[in-house]
Every structure is written in C-alpha cells, then in structure tokens.
Amino acid sequence: MKRSIILTTFIFLVVNGVLGYIITAYLSTNVYMNSVVILLSGIVLLTLSYMPLKDAFKYSLSYLFGLIGFVEYILGFFAPSELNDNWFVVLIVVILFLEIILISLTNFVTQKNNRV
C-alpha cells in the first residue's frame, strides 16, 4: 500500500508537470500550487497508511482523502494566479488542517478503543 501511494503521487506530479507544459491556460503558479496539493495529499495518505488504525478507518479515510485531494486539485487548477487574498488557497489550507484533525481524532479513538 505504501509503495502504491508513493508511486501514484509521483505519477500525479509528473502528469501535473506535463499538463502545465502543454496547456497554456494552466499558469505556472497553479502548477506549483497543485504540485504542493499533490505532495500534501500523498503525505496525508502515507501518514494514514503508517498509523495503527482499524482497517475500516484506513479504507474509508483513504477514499475520503483521495476524493478531497481531487477536489483540492480542481480548486488549485481554477485558482487565480496571485497568492494575495486568494480564497482558493485559504480553502485548500483549511481542508488540509481538517484532514489532519480528522486523522488525529481517528487515531485517538482507535487507541482509546484498544485500551478498553
């Protein structure tokens, strides 16, 4: 699972770079922003796979975070090129922090249930 996450993240980064080279409307700022989104989504999924969670949590959160990563990518694709007062970037950061909070809560619940 861990190798597939790393390989998929690398493939998405390469495809993102190629799309940025081919599509002229896909500005370099958006390419960099989406590269960061892809890397952070890969890191979140890799962190999730290393955590000792129940299988149901791992599968459901992996699917949910993959879907959220796709939504973040679409947001980054259509985001304005300037970073000042960019609500797309703010939304992406808020979503990332919500993912981290959800992983932390899930880990806490799993550890609490293992102790009982």
Coordinates of C-alpha atoms in Angstrom, one line a residue:
M1 CA 0.0 0.0 0.0
K2 CA 2.8 2.4 0.9
R3 CA 4.7 1.9 -2.3
S4 CA 1.5 2.4 -4.4
I5 CA 0.9 5.7 -2.6
I6 CA 4.4 6.9 -3.3
L7 CA 4.2 5.7 -6.9
T8 CA 0.8 7.3 -7.5
T9 CA 1.9 10.6 -6.0
F10 CA 5.0 10.6 -8.3
I11 CA 2.9 9.8 -11.4
F12 CA 0.4 12.6 -10.5
L13 CA 3.3 15.0 -10.1
V14 CA 4.7 14.1 -13.5
V15 CA 1.3 14.3 -15.1
N16 CA 0.7 17.7 -13.4
G17 CA 4.0 19.0 -14.8
V18 CA 3.2 17.7 -18.3
L19 CA -0.2 19.3 -18.2
G20 CA 1.4 22.6 -17.1
Y21 CA 3.7 22.4 -20.0
I22 CA 1.0 21.5 -22.6
I23 CA -1.9 23.7 -21.5
T24 CA -1.1 27.4 -21.9
A25 CA -4.1 28.5 -19.7
Y26 CA -2.6 26.4 -16.8
L27 CA -0.3 29.0 -15.3
S28 CA 2.9 28.2 -13.6
T29 CA 1.6 29.4 -10.2
N30 CA -1.3 26.9 -10.5
V31 CA 1.1 24.1 -11.5
Y32 CA 3.2 24.8 -8.4
M33 CA 0.1 25.1 -6.2
N34 CA -1.2 21.8 -7.5
S35 CA 2.2 20.2 -7.1
V36 CA 2.1 21.1 -3.4
V37 CA -1.5 19.9 -3.2
I38 CA -0.5 16.5 -4.7
L39 CA 2.5 16.2 -2.4
L40 CA 0.5 17.1 0.7
S41 CA -2.3 14.6 -0.3
G42 CA 0.3 11.9 -0.7
I43 CA 1.9 12.7 2.6
V44 CA -1.5 12.6 4.3
L45 CA -2.3 9.3 2.7
L46 CA 1.1 7.9 3.6
T47 CA 0.8 9.0 7.2
L48 CA -2.6 7.4 7.3
S49 CA -1.2 4.1 6.0
Y50 CA 1.5 4.1 8.7
M51 CA -0.9 4.7 11.6
P52 CA -2.1 1.7 13.5
L53 CA -5.8 2.3 12.7
K54 CA -8.6 -0.2 12.3
D55 CA -9.0 -1.3 8.7
A56 CA -12.4 0.3 8.3
F57 CA -10.9 3.6 9.2
K58 CA -8.0 3.2 6.9
Y59 CA -10.1 2.3 3.9
S60 CA -12.8 4.9 4.4
L61 CA -10.4 7.7 5.2
S62 CA -8.1 6.8 2.3
Y63 CA -11.1 7.0 -0.1
L64 CA -12.3 10.2 1.5
F65 CA -8.9 11.9 1.5
G66 CA -8.3 10.8 -2.1
L67 CA -11.6 12.4 -3.1
I68 CA -10.7 15.5 -1.1
G69 CA -7.3 15.7 -2.8
F70 CA -9.0 15.6 -6.2
V71 CA -11.3 18.5 -5.1
E72 CA -8.3 20.4 -3.9
Y73 CA -6.6 19.8 -7.3
I74 CA -9.6 21.2 -9.1
L75 CA -9.7 24.2 -6.8
G76 CA -6.0 24.8 -7.5
F77 CA -6.5 24.5 -11.2
F78 CA -9.1 27.3 -11.3
A79 CA -7.5 29.5 -8.6
P80 CA -6.3 32.9 -9.5
S81 CA -2.6 33.2 -10.2
E82 CA -1.9 35.8 -7.4
L83 CA -1.5 34.4 -3.9
N84 CA -2.5 37.5 -2.0
D85 CA -6.2 37.4 -0.9
N86 CA -6.7 34.1 -2.7
W87 CA -9.6 32.3 -1.2
F88 CA -8.8 29.1 -3.1
V89 CA -5.5 28.8 -1.2
V90 CA -7.2 29.6 2.1
L91 CA -9.8 26.9 1.4
I92 CA -7.1 24.3 0.5
V93 CA -5.2 25.1 3.7
V94 CA -8.4 24.8 5.8
I95 CA -9.2 21.5 4.2
L96 CA -5.7 20.2 4.9
F97 CA -6.0 21.1 8.5
L98 CA -9.4 19.4 8.7
E99 CA -7.8 16.3 7.3
I100 CA -5.1 16.4 10.0
I101 CA -7.7 16.9 12.7
L102 CA -9.7 14.0 11.4
I103 CA -6.7 11.7 11.3
S104 CA -5.7 12.8 14.9
L105 CA -9.3 12.2 16.2
T106 CA -9.4 8.8 14.5
N107 CA -6.1 7.8 15.9
F108 CA -7.2 8.9 19.4
V109 CA -10.5 6.9 19.1
T110 CA -8.6 3.8 17.9
Q111 CA -6.1 4.0 20.7
K112 CA -8.9 4.6 23.3
N113 CA -10.8 1.5 22.0
N114 CA -7.6 -0.7 22.1
R115 CA -7.1 0.2 25.8
V116 CA -10.7 -0.8 26.8

